[in-house]
mmCIF file of C-alpha atoms in Angstrom:
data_model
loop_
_atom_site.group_PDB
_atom_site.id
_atom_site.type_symbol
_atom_site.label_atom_id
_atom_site.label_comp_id
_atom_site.label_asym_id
_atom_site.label_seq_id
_atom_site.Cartn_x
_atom_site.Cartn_y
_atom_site.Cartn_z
ATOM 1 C CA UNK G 1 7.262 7.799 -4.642
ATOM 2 C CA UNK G 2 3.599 6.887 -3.439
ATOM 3 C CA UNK G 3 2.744 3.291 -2.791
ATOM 4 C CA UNK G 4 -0.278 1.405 -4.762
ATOM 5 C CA UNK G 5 -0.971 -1.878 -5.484
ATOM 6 C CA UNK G 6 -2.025 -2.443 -9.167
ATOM 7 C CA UNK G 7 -3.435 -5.172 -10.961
ATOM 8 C CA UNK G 8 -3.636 -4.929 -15.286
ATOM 9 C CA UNK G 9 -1.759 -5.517 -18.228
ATOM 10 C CA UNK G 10 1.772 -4.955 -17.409
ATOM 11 C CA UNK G 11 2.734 -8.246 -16.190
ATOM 12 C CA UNK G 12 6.558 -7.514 -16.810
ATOM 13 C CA UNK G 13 9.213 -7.043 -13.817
ATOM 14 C CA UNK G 14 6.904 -8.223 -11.111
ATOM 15 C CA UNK G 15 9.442 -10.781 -10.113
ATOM 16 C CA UNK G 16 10.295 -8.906 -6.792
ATOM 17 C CA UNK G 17 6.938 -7.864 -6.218
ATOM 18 C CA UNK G 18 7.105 -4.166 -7.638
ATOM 19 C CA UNK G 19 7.843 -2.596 -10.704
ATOM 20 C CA UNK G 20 7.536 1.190 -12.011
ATOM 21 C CA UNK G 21 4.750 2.958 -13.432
ATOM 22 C CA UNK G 22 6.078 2.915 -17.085
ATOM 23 C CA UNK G 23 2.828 1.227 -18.547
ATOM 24 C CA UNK G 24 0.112 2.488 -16.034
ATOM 25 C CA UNK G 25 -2.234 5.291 -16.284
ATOM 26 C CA UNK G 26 -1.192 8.681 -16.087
ATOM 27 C CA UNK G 27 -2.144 9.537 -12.613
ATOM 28 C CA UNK G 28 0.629 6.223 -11.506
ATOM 29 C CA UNK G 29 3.234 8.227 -13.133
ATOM 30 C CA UNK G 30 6.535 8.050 -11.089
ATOM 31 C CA UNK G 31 5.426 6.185 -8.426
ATOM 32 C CA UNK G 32 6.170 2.793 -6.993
ATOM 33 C CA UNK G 33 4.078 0.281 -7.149
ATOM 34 C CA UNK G 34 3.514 -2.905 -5.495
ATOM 35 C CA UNK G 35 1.317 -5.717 -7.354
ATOM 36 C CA UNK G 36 -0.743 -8.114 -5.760
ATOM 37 C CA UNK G 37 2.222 -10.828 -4.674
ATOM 38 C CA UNK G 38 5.463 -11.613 -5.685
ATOM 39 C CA UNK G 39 4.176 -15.052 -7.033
ATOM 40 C CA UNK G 40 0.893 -14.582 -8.498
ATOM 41 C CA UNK G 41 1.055 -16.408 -11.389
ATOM 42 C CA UNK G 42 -2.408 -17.465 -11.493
ATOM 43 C CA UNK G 43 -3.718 -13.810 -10.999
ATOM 44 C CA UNK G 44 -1.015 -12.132 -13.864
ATOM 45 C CA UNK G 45 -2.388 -15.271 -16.519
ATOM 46 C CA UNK G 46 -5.469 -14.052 -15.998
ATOM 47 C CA UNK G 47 -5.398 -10.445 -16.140
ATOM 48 C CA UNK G 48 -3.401 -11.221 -18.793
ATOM 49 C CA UNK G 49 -5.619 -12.985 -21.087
ATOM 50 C CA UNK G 50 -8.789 -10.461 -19.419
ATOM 51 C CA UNK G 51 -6.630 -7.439 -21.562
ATOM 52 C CA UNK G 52 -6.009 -9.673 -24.656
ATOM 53 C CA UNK G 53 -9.442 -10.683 -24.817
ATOM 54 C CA UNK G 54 -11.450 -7.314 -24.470
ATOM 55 C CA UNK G 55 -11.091 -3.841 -24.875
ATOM 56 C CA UNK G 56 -12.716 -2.327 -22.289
ATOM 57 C CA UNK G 57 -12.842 -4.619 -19.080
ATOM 58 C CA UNK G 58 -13.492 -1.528 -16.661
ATOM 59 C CA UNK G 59 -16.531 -3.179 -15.100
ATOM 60 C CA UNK G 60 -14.233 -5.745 -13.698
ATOM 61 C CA UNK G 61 -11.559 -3.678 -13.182
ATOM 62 C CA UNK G 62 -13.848 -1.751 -11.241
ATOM 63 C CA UNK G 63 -14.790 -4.952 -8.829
ATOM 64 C CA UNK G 64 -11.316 -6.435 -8.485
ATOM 65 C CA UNK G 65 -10.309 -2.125 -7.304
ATOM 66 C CA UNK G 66 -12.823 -2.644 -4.531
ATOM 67 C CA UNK G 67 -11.558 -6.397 -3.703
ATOM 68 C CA UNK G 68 -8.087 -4.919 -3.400
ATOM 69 C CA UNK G 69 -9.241 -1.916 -1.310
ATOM 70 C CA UNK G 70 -11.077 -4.557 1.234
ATOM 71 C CA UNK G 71 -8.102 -6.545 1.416
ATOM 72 C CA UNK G 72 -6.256 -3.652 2.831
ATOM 73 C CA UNK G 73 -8.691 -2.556 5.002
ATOM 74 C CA UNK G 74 -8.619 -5.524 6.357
ATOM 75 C CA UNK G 75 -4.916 -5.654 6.994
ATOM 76 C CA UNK G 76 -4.981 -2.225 9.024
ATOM 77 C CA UNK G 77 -7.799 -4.088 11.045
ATOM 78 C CA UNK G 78 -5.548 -7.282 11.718
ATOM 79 C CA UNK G 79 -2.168 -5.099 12.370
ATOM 80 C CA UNK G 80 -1.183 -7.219 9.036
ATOM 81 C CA UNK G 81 -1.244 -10.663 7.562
ATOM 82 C CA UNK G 82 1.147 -11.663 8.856
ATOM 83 C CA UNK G 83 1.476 -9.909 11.871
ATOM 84 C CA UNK G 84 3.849 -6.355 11.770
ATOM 85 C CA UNK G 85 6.355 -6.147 13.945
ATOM 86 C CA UNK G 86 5.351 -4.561 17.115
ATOM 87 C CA UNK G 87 6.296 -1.045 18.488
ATOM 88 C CA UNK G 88 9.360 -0.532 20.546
ATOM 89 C CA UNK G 89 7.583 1.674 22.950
ATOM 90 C CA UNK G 90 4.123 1.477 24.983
ATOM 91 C CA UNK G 91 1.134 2.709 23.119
ATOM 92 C CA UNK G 92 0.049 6.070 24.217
ATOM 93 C CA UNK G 93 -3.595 7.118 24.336
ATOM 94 C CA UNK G 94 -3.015 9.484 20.700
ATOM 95 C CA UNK G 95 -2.716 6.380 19.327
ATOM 96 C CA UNK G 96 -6.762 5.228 17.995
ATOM 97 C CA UNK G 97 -7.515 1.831 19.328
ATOM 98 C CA UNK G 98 -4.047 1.193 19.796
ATOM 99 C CA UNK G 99 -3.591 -0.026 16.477
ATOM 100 C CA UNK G 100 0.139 -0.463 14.328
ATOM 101 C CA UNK G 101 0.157 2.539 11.841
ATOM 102 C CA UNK G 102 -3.275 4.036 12.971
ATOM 103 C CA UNK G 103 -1.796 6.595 15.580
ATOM 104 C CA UNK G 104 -4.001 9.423 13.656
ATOM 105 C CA UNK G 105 -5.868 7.504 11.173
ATOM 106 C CA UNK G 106 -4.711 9.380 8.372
ATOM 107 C CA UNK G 107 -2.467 6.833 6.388
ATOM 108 C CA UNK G 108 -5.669 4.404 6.782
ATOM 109 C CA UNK G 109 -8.015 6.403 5.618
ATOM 110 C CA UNK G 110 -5.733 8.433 2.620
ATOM 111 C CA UNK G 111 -6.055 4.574 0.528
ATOM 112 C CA UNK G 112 -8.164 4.929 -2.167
ATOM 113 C CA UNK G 113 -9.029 2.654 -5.397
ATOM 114 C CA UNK G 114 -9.203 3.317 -8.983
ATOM 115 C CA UNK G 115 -9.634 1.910 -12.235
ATOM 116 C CA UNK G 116 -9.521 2.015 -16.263
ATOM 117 C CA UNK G 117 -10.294 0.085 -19.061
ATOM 118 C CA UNK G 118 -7.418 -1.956 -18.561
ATOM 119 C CA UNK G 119 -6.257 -2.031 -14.887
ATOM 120 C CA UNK G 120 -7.342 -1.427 -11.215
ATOM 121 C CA UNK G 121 -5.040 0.116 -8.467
ATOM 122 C CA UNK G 122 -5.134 1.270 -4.737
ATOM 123 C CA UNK G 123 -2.948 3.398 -3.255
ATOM 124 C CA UNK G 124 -2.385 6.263 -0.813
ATOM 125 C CA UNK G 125 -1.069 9.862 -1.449
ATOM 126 C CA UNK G 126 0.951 9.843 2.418
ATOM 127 C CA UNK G 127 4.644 10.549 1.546
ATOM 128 C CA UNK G 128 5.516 8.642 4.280
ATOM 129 C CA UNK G 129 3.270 5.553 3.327
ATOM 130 C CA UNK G 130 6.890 4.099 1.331
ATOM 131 C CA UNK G 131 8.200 3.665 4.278
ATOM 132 C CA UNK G 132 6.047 2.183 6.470
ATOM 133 C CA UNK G 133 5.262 -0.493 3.408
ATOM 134 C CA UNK G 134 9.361 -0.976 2.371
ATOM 135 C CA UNK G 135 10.703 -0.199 5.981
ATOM 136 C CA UNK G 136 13.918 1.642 5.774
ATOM 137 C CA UNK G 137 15.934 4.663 7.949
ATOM 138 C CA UNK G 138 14.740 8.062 8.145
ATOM 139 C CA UNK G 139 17.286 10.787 7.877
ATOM 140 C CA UNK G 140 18.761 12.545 10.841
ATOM 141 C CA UNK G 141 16.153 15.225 11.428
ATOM 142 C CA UNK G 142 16.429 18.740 13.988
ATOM 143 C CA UNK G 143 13.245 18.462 16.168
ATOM 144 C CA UNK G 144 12.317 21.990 17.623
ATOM 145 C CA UNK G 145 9.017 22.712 20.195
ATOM 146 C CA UNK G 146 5.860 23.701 18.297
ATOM 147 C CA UNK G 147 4.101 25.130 20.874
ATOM 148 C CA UNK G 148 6.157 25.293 23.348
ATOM 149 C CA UNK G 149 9.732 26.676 24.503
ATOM 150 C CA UNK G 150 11.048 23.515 24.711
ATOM 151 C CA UNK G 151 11.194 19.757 24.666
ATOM 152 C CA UNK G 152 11.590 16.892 27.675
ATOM 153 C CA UNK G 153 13.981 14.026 25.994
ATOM 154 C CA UNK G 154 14.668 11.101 27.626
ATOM 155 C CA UNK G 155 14.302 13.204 31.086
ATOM 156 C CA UNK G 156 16.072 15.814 30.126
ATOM 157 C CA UNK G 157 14.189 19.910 29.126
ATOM 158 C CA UNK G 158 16.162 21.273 26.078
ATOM 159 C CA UNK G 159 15.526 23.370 23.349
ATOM 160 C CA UNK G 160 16.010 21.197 20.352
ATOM 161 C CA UNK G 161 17.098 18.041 19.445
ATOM 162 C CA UNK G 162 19.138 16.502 16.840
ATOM 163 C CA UNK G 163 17.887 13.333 15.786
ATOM 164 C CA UNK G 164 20.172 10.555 14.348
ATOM 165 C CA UNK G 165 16.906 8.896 12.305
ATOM 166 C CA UNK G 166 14.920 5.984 12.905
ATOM 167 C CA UNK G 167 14.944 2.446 11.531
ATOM 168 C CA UNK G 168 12.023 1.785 10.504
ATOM 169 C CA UNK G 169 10.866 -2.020 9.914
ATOM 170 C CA UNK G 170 8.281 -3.031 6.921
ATOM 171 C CA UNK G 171 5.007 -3.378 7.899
ATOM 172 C CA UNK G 172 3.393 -4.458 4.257
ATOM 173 C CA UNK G 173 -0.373 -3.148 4.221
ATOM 174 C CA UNK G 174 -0.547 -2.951 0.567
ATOM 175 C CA UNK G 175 -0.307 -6.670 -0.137
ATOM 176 C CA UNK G 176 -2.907 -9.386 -0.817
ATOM 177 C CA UNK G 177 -3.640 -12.446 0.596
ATOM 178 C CA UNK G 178 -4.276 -15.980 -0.859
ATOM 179 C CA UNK G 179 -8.237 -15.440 -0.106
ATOM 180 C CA UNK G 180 -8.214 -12.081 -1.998
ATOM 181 C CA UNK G 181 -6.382 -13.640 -4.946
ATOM 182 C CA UNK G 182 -9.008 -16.248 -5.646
ATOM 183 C CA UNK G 183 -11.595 -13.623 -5.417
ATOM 184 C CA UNK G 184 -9.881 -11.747 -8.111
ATOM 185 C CA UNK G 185 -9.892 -14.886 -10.193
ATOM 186 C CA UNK G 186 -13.566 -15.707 -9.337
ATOM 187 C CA UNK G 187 -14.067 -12.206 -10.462
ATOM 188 C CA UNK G 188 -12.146 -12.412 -13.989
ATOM 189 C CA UNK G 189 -13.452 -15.873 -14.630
ATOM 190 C CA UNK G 190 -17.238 -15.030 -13.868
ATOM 191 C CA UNK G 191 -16.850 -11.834 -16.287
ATOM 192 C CA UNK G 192 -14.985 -13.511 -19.138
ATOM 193 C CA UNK G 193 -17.929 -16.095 -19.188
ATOM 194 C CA UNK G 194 -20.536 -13.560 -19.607
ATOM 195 C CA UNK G 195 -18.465 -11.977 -21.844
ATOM 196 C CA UNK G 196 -18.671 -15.373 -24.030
ATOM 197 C CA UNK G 197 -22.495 -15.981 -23.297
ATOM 198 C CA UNK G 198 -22.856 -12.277 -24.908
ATOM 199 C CA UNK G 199 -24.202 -10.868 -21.715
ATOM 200 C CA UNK G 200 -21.834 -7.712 -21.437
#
């Protein structure tokens, strides 16, 4: 289940702020998806009437997919918006610029956007990017040396250990704020009225 936000046609079930991949494109297909905010109203009415109104809106589509991937860009800069909840222990030097959720980079840098005719989307294809958006408790997991004969745990050298799981709290990067919303609705409204000038 891989995390994306997605703006389009398929308004329906967004009432808790995600909703499955039943109407997306094909490439959505069984994943979860989380849509711009749980009470967008303004935003859905308007995508809404963009899809009833024309076709093929992928030039838009294709600006709001960029406005969506700076928003969350931006909330991997800010450590969220609101704030996450901190980490439990000291940040360590692996971790780059001592960031929330950039210890490698990797989940930052795996979101990408997309769009069709009919919707825009960005998401991520890190397995453990539900998670870290939902918050929840990994499963009780053996850890065993990679390298090495064996492991120091909590001052103690052993040769595996058994790990009970983690809780895990939500830190939402795959949201949008109030400021992004009104540029998607700047961008609809600008391209409907070019639309109705006859300049697309």
């Amino acid at each position: 289940m891989l995390p994306r936000i997605r703006a389009g046609a398929t308004t329906r079930a967004r009432r808790h702020g995600r909703q499955t991949c039943r109407n997306t494109p094909k490439t959505c297909r069984s994943n979860t998806v989380f849509v711009i905010t749980e009470n967008s109203r303004q935003v859905i009415q308007a995508l809404t009437m963009l899809n009833s109104a024309i076709d093929d809106a992928a030039p838009v589509m294709g600006i709001i997919a960029g406005i969506m991937h700076d928003e969350v860009e931006e909330n991997f800069a800010q450590e969220g918006r609101p704030k996450w909840l901190g980490l439990r222990r000291p940040v360590g030097k692996d971790r780059q610029g001592g960031k929330i959720l950039q210890r490698s980079g990797q989940l930052a840098a795996s979101i990408e956007p997309g769009f069709d005719s009919k919707s825009a989307w960005v998401g991520t294809n890190k397995v453990y990017a539900r998670i870290q958006q939902l918050g929840g408790r990994t499963s009780p997991h053996r850890i065993v040396p990679r390298n090495k004969k064996a492991l120091a745990f909590n001052g103690r050298v052993v040769k595996a250990v058994n790990h009970p799981g983690s809780n895990i709290p939500a830190r939402p990067f795959l949201m949008i704020t109030p400021g992004g919303e009104e540029k998607i609705l700047s961008a609809v409204s600008s391209y409907l009225s070019k639309i109705a000038g006859g300049g697309a």
